[in-house]
Coordinates of C-alpha atoms in Angstrom, one line a residue:
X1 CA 86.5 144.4 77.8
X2 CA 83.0 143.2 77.4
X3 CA 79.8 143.6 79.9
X4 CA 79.4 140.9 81.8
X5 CA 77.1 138.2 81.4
X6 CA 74.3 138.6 84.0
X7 CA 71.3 136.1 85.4
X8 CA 68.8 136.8 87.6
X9 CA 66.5 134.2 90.0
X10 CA 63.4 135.9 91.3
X11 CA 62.6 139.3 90.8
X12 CA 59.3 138.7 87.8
X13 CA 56.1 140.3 88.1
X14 CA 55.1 142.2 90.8
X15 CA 59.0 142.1 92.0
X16 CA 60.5 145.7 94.1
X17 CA 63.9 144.5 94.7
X18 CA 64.0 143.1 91.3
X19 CA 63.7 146.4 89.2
X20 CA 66.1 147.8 91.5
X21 CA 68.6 145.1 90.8
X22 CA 68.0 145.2 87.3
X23 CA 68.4 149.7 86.9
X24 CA 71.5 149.3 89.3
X25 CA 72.9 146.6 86.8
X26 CA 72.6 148.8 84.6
X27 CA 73.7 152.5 85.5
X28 CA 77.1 151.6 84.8
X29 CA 77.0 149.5 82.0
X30 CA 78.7 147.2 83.4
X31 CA 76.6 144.3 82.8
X32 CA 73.9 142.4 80.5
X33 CA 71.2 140.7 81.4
X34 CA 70.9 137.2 79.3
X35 CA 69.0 135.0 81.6
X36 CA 67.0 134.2 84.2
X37 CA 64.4 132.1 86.6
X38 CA 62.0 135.0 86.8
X39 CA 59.7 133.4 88.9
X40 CA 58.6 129.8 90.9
X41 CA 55.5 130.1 88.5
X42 CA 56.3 129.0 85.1
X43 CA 53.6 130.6 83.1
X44 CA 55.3 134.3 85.3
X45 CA 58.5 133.5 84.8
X46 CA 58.0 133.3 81.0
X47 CA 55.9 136.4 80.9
X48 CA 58.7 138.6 82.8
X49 CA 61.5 137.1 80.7
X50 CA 59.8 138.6 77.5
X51 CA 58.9 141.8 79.0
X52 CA 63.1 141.7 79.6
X53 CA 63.7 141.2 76.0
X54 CA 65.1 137.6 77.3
X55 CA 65.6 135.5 75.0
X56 CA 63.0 132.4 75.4
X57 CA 65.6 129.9 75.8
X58 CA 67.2 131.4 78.6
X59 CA 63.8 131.7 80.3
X60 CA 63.8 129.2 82.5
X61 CA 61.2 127.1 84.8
X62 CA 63.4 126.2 87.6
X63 CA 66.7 128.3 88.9
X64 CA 68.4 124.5 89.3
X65 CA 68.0 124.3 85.3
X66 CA 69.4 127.6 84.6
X67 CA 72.4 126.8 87.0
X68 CA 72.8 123.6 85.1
X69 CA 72.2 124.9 81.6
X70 CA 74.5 127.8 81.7
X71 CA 77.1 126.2 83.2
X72 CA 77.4 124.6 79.8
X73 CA 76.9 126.9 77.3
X74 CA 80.1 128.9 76.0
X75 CA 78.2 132.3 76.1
X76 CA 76.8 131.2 79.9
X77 CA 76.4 133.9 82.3
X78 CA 79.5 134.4 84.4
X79 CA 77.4 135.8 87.6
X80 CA 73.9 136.0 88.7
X81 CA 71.6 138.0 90.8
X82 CA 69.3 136.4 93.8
X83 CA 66.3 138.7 95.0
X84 CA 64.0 136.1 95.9
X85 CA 62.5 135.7 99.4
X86 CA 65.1 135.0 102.5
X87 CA 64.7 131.1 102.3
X88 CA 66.2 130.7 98.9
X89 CA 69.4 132.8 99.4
X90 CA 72.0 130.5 100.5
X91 CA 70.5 127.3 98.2
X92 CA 70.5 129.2 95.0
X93 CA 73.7 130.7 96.0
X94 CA 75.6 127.4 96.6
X95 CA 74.5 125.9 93.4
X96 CA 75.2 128.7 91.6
X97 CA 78.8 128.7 93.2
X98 CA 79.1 125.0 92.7
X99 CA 78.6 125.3 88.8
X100 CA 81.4 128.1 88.9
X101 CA 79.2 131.4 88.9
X102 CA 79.5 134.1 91.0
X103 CA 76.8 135.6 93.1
X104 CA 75.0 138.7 93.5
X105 CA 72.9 138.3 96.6
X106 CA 70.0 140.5 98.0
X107 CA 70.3 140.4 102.1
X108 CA 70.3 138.8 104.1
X109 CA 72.3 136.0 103.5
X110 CA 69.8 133.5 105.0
X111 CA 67.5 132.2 107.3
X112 CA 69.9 130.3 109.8
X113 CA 73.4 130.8 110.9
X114 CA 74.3 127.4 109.9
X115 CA 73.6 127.7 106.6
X116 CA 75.0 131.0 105.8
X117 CA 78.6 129.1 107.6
X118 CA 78.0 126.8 105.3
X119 CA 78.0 129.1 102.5
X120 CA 81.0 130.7 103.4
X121 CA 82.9 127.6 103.4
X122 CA 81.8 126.6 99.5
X123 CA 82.9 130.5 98.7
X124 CA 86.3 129.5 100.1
X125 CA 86.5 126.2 98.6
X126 CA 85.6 127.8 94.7
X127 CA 87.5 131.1 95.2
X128 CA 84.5 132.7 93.9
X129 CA 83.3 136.5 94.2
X130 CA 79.9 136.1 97.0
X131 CA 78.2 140.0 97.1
X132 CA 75.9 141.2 99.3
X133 CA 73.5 144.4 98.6
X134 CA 73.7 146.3 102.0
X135 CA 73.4 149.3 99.2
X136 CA 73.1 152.0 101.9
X137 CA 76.9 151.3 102.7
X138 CA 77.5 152.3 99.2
X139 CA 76.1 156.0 99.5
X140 CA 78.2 158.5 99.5
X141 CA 78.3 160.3 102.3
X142 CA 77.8 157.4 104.3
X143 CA 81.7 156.7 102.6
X144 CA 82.6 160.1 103.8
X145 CA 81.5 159.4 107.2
X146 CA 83.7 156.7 107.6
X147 CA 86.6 158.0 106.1
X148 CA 86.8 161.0 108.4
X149 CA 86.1 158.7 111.6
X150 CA 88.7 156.0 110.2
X151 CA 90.8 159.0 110.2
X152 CA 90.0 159.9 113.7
X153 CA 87.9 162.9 112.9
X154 CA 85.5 162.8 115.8
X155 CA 88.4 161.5 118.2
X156 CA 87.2 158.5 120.1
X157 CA 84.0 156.9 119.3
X158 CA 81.7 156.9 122.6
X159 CA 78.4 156.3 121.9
X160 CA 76.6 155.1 118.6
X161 CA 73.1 155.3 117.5
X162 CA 71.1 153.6 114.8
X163 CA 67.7 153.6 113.7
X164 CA 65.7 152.3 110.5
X165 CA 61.6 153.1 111.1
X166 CA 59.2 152.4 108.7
X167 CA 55.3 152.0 108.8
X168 CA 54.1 150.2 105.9
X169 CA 53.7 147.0 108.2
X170 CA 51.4 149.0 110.7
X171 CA 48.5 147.0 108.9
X172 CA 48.6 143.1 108.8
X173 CA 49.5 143.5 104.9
X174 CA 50.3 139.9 104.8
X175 CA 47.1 138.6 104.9
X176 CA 46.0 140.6 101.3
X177 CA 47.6 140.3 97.9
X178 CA 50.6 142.2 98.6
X179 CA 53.1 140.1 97.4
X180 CA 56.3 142.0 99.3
X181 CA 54.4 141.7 102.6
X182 CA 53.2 137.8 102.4
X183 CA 56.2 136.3 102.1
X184 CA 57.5 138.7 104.8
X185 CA 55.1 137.4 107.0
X186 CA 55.9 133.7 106.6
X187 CA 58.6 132.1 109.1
X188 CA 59.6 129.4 106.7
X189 CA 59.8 132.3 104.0
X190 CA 61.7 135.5 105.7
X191 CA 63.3 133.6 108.5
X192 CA 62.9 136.6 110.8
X193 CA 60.7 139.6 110.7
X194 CA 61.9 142.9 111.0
X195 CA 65.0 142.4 112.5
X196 CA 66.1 140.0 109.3
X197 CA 64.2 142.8 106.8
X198 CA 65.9 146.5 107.7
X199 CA 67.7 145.3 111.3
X200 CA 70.5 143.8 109.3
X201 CA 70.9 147.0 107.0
X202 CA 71.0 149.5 110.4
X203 CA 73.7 146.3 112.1
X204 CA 75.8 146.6 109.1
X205 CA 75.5 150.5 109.0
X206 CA 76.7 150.9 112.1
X207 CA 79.6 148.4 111.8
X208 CA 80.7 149.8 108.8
X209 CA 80.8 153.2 109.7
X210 CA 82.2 152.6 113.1
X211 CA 84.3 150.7 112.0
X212 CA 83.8 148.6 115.0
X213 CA 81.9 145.4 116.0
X214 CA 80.5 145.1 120.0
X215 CA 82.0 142.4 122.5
X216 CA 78.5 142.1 123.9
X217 CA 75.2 142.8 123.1
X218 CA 71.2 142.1 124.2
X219 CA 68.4 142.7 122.6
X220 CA 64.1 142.6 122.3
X221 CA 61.9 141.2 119.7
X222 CA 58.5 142.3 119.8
X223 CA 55.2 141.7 118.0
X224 CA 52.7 144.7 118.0
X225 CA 50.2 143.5 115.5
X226 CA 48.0 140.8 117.3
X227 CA 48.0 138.1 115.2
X228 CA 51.5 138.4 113.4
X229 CA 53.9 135.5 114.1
X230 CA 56.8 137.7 113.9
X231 CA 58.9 140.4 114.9
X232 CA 58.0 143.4 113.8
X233 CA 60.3 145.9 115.8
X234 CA 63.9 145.2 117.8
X235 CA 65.4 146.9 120.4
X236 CA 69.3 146.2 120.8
X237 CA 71.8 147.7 122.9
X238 CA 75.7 147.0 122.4
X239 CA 78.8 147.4 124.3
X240 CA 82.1 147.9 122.8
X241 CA 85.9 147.4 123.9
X242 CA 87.1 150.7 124.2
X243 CA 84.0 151.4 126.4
X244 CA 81.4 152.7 123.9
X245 CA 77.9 152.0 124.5
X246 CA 75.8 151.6 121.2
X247 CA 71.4 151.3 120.7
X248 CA 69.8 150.0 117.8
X249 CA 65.9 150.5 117.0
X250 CA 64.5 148.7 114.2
X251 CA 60.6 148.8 113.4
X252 CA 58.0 148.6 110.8
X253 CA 55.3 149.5 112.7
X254 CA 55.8 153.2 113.1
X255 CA 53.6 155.4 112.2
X256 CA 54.8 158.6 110.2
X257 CA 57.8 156.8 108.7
X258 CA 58.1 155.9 105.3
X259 CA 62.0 154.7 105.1
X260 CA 63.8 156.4 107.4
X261 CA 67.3 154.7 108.4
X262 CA 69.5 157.1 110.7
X263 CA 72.9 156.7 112.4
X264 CA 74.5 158.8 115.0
X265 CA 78.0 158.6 116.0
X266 CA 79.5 160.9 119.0
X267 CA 83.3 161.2 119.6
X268 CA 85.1 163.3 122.1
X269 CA 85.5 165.6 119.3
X270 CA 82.6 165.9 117.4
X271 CA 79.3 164.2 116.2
X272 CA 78.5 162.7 112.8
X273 CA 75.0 162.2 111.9
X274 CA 73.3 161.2 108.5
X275 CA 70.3 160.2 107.8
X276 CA 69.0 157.8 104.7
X277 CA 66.3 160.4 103.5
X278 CA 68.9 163.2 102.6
X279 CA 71.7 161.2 101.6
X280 CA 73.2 164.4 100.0
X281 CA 74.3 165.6 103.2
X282 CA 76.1 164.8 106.2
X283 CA 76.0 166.5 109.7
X284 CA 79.4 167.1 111.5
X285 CA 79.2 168.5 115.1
X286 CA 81.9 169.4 116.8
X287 CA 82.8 170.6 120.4
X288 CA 84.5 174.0 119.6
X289 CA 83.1 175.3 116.4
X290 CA 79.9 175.0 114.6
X291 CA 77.9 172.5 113.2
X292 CA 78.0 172.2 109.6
X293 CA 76.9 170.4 106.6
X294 CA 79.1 168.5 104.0
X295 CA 77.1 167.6 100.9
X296 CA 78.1 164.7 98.3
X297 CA 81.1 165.8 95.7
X298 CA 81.7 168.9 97.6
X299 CA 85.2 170.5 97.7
X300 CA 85.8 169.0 101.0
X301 CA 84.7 165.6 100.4
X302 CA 87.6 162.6 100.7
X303 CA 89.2 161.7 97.7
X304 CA 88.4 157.7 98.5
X305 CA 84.4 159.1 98.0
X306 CA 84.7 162.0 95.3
X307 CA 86.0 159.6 92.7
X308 CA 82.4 157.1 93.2
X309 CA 79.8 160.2 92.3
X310 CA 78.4 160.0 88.9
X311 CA 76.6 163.8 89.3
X312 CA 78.0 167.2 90.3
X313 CA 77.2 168.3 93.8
X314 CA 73.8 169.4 93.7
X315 CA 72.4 167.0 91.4
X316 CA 71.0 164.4 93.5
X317 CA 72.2 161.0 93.7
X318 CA 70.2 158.7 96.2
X319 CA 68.8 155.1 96.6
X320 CA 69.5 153.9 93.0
X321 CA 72.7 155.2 93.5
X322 CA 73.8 153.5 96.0
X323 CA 72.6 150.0 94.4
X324 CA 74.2 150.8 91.3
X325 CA 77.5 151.7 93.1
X326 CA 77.6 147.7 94.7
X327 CA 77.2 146.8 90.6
X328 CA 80.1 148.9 90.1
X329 CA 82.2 147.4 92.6
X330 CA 81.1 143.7 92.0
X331 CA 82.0 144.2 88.1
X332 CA 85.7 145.4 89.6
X333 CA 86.0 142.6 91.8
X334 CA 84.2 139.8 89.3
X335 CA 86.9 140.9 86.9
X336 CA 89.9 140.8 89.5
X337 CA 90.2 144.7 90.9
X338 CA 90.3 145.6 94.4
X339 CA 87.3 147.0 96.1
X340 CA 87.6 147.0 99.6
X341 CA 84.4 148.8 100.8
X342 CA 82.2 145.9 99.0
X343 CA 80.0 144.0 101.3
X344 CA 80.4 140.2 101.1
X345 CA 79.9 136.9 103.1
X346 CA 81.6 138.3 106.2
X347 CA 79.3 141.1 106.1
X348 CA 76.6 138.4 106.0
X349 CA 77.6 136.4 108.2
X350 CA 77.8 139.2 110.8
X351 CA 74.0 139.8 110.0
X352 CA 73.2 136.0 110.5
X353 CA 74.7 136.0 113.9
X354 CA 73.1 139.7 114.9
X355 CA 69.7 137.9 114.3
X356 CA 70.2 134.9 116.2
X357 CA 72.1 136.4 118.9
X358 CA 69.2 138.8 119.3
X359 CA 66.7 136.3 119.4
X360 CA 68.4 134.3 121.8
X361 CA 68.9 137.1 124.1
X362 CA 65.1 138.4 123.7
X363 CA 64.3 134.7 124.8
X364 CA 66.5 134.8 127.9
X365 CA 64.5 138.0 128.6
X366 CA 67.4 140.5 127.2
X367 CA 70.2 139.2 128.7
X368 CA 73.8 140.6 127.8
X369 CA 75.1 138.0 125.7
X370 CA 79.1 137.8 124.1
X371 CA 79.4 138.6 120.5

């Protein structure tokens, strides 16, 4: 078995996500990096392909050339990685798909809810593997959460709680040289603001540890910055079938919080809490009894989520981690394996239709709308 062939569009100089795509590709061995459209800017693009070791031939101008180009060559890559800004998701993606490679895509899946349907129809029609980086779902003990409420732990879920707070947008960032924050800040760019950025990750979170999605939910976009043309915080509530009730708060305009994603899950049993920023742990609470901590390859942990852990308990595994664990899953599915915990167009569609269905209830001043 040989590594397989990776691309990459976006993620050149002066790229976050990219690096982190690139390390998580890595951790495993699993993959090689051959190719890629670094950048929109041809004289960047070739600079980041040589600071890659990329070959110069494989550096390309334009991410419709690469698609084009490696399609035809017998050493092509067989999948490639999108971290560019929102906008270009689902048109990379299709072409990619369309010239039989499969796709690696940062979240979320788009800018519009038709196009994301869209793109889920050409998945269908190729039969191809479409991945989607919600890497927080790939942590550990976020596993372990949902393995003991799948396995009805905390008794019935009643009430869940989710919130990702950050600060770094507190300042109108967007109008300097930062290159994360302008595109951010440009409709036809991100698509949505804060809701589209971290809202999606703390959506999916929720969903996938519930293991539940609401049959109604309303919601609030607001804009604290003056100026700013988008969101840059969310309020959502949800209601569930068996009568839960669940809150989502969303903001990056926070003061004091650096990257701080937390979900709260209360049975009529017990509690589960975990929080992004000590992903080594996770809080159980129960009724009778006291709280106590599980930590990440402990003697207690599932055996679904012992088996995923690359470092004894103790040594911490984090961020990275969790991003190289979606690598490691995508290699096993890419080559035909099973991995059912990998998050994939439904997951992104789910996010597509959180943001608009948000939005549309904001604009009807938070009216309870059908999921």
């Amino acid at each position: 078995m040989k590594r397989l062939r990776l691309g990459m569009v976006g993620g050149g100089e002066g790229s976050f996500i990219g690096g982190v795509h690139r390390i998580a590709a890595r951790l495993d061995d699993q993959f090689e990096l051959v190719a890629g459209a670094f950048s929109s800017s041809p004289e960047v693009a070739k600079r980041s392909g040589e600071a890659l070791f990329i070959e110069a031939e494989r550096c390309y101008a334009s991410w419709q050339e690469m698609a084009e180009t490696e399609a035809s060559r017998p050493d092509g890559i067989e999948v490639v990685s999108i971290v560019t800004p929102n906008h270009l998701h689902a048109p990379v993606a299709k072409v990619f798909l369309q010239h039989g490679i499969h796709v690696i895509c940062d979240k979320p899946l788009g800018v519009t809810l038709g196009e994301a349907q869209e793109l889920a129809q050409i998945i269908d029609a190729t039969g191809l593997q479409f991945i989607l980086t919600h890497n927080y779902s790939a942590l550990p003990m976020v596993r372990e959460a949902r393995a003991r409420i799948a396995n009805s732990e905390i008794g019935d879920i009643r009430a869940i709680e989710v919130e990702y707070l950050q600060d770094w947008l507190n300042d109108r960032l967007e109008l300097t040289d930062n290159k994360q924050a302008s595109w951010r800040g440009n409709p036809a760019m991100a698509g949505a603001g804060a809701i589209g950025d971290i809202g999606t990750h703390a959506w999916q979170l929720a969903a996938f540890v519930s293991g539940m999605e609401p049959e109604a939910l309303r919601g609030e976009l607001l804009t604290r910055i003056p100026g700013r043309v988008l969101d840059d915080e969310v309020y959502a509530e949800m209601r569930y079938a068996n009568g839960a009730r669940g809150r989502l708060w969303a903001s990056q305009v926070a003061p004091g919080f650096e990257n701080d994603l937390r979900l709260r899950i209360v049975g009529s049993r017990a509690t589960i809490s975990f929080r992004q920023q000590q992903p080594e742990i996770l809080e159980i609470h129960p009724h009778h009894g006291n709280s106590y901590v599980v930590t990440r390859n402990g003697v207690n942990n599932h055996d679904s989520v012992r088996h995923q852990c690359r470092t004894p308990a103790g040594h911490p595994e984090g961020y990275l981690e969790g991003f190289a664990q979606i690598y490691r899953e995508a290699a096993v599915k890419i080559r035909g394996g099973d991995a059912p915990w990998l998050p994939g167009i439904a997951e992104g569609l789910a996010g597509m239709k959180f943001i608009e269905t948000v939005r549309e209830s904001s604009n009807r001043g938070g009216e309870w709308l059908e999921w």
